[in-house]
Each structure stands twice: as C-alpha cells, then as structure tokens.
C-alpha positions as a printed Julia matrix, in Angstrom:
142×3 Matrix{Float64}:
  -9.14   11.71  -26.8
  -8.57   11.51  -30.67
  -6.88    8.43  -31.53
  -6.33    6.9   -34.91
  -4.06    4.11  -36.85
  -1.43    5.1   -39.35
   1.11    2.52  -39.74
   2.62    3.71  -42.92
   4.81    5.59  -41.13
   5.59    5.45  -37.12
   8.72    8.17  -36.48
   7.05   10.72  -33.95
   7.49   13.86  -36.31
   4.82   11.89  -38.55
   2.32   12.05  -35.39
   3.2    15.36  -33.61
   2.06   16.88  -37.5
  -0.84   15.64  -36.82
  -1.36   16.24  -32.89
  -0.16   20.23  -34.08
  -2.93   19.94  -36.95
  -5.24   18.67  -34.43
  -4.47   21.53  -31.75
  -4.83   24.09  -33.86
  -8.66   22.6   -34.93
  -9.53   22.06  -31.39
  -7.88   25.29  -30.09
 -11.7    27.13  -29.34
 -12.32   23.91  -26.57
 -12.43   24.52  -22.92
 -10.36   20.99  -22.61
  -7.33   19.64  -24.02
  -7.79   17.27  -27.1
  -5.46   14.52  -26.66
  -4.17   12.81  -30.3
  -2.19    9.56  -30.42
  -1.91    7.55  -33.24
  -2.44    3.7   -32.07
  -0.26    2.21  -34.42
   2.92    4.02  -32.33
   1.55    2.92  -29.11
   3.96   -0.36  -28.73
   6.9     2.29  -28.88
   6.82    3.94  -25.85
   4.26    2.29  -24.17
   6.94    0.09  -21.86
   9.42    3.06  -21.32
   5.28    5.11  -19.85
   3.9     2.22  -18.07
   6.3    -0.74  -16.99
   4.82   -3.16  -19.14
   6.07   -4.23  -23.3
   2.96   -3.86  -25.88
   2.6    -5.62  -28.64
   1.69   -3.5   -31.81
  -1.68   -2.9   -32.21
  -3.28   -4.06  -35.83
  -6.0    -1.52  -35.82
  -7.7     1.16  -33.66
 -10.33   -1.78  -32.33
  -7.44   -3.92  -30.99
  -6.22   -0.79  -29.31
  -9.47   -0.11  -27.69
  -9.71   -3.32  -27.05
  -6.28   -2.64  -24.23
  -7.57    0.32  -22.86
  -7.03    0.47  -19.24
 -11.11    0.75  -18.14
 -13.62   -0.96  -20.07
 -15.73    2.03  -20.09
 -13.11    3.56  -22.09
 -12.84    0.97  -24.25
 -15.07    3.18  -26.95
 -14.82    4.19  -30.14
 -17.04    6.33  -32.5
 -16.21    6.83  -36.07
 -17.74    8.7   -39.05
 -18.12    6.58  -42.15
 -17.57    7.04  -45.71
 -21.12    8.74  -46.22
 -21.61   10.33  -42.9
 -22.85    7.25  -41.15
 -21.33    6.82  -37.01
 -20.06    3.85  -36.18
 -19.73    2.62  -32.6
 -16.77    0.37  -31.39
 -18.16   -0.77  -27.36
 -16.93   -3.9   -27.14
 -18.13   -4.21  -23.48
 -21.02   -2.83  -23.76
 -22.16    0.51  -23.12
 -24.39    0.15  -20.12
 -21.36    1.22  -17.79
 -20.96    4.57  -19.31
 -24.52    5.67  -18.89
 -24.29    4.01  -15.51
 -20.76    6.09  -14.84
 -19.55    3.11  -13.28
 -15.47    2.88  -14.36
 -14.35   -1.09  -14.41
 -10.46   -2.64  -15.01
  -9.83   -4.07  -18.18
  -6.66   -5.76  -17.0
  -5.77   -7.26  -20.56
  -2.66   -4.98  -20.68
  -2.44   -1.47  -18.27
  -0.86   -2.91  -14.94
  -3.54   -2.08  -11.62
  -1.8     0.92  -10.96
  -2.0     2.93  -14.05
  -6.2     1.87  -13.93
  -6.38    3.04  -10.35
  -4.68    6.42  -11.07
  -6.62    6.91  -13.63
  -9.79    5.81  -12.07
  -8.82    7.95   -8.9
  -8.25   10.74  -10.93
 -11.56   10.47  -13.01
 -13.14    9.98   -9.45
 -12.3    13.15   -8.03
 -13.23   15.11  -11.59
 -16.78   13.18  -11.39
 -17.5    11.9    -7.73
 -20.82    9.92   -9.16
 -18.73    7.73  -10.59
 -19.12    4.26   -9.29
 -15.25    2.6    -9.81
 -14.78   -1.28   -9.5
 -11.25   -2.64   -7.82
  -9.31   -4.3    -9.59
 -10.24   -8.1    -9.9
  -8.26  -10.44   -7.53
  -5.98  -13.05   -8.99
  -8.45  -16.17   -8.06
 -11.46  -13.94   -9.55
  -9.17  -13.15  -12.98
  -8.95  -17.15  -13.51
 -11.82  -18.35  -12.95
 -14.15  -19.29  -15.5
 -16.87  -17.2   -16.98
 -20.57  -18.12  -16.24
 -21.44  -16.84  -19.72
C-alpha cells in the first residue's frame, strides 16, 4: 500500500488523479499497488467498516489505526534522500511474521478477515486473537 495525507483538498476526483498517476507508475508490478490518501479516510470509512472515524491529522495518526499492529508501518524518503521509519509498535513482529490486533479503531472482524486472509497468502504467519474485553482493560505492566 501507498498511502499519503493531502488535506488541501478531500473530493475523490482529487485522489483517484493520483491513484491513476500511481497505476500507471506501478503498472510493470506483479501486485496491485493500493493508493489512499489518509486525510479522506474519515469519509467513507463508516459507510466500509461499521464504525465512524475521526479525521486523521497526519499519515502517523493514521498508522497509528491500522487494523494489525504489524501494519502499523510507515517508511518515507526525506528531503535529501534519507528513509524514515514510522513503527510505532515496534518492528520485532514483522520479522517474526507474527500479525497482532490493534483494536484502537477496525472492529474484530475486519482484523480477523484480514488476518485470515494474510494467513492463507503466508501460512508462517503466527496471528494473535483478538484481545478479550477483561484483557483490553486491564492495566499495562509497562
């Protein structure tokens, strides 16, 4: 996925230019490039998923509501060709392919269709259930 944040202007023509720019750079893949721009998400986000979004105020505090924590990663060139990394859990769960909820905003059935579905792609994975309600609330030990 491709994601960015343009909130200068949120109508959907705005972002299909850009998801027709970016097909047309990514047409020589052997995978589809999904492009969203994060800013739009609160939009249609309820009307997709059965839950209301608030809008996002950058591409970190959309990361931040991805639906697995090992998808909640970002990498961005820099002015000057520097990377920066956005893995605000961590990043020992990707190399370990192990897929846990993030249940700050996706509901437990979009992260276990998605985690079902990324499962049967990649059988090594190692996917977490979802946390139970008692287990949510309690305290962390950190």
């Amino acid at each position: 996925d491709v994601f960015y944040f343009d909130d200068r202007d949120l109508s959907w023509e705005a972002e299909d230019t850009v998801i027709k720019a970016a097909s047309k750079a990514f047409a020589g893949l052997p995978t589809e490039v999904e492009v969203r721009n994060e800013a739009r998400v609160h939009l249609w986000y309820a009307q997709k998923f059965g839950v209301a979004c608030a809008p996002h105020a950058s591409t970190e505090a959309a990361i931040d509501s991805f639906a697995a924590t090992t998808c909640c990663l970002g990498v961005r060139l820099e002015p000057g060709g520097r990377w920066r990394v956005y893995a605000p859990h961590g990043l020992s769960d990707v190399f370990n392919l192990v897929v846990r909820p993030n249940p700050v905003l996706a509901p437990r059935e979009v992260y276990e269709t998605k985690a079902a579905r990324w499962q049967q792609q990649w059988p090594e994975l190692t996917v977490m259930g979802w946390p139970s309600q008692s287990a949510a609330l309690a305290p962390s030990s950190s």
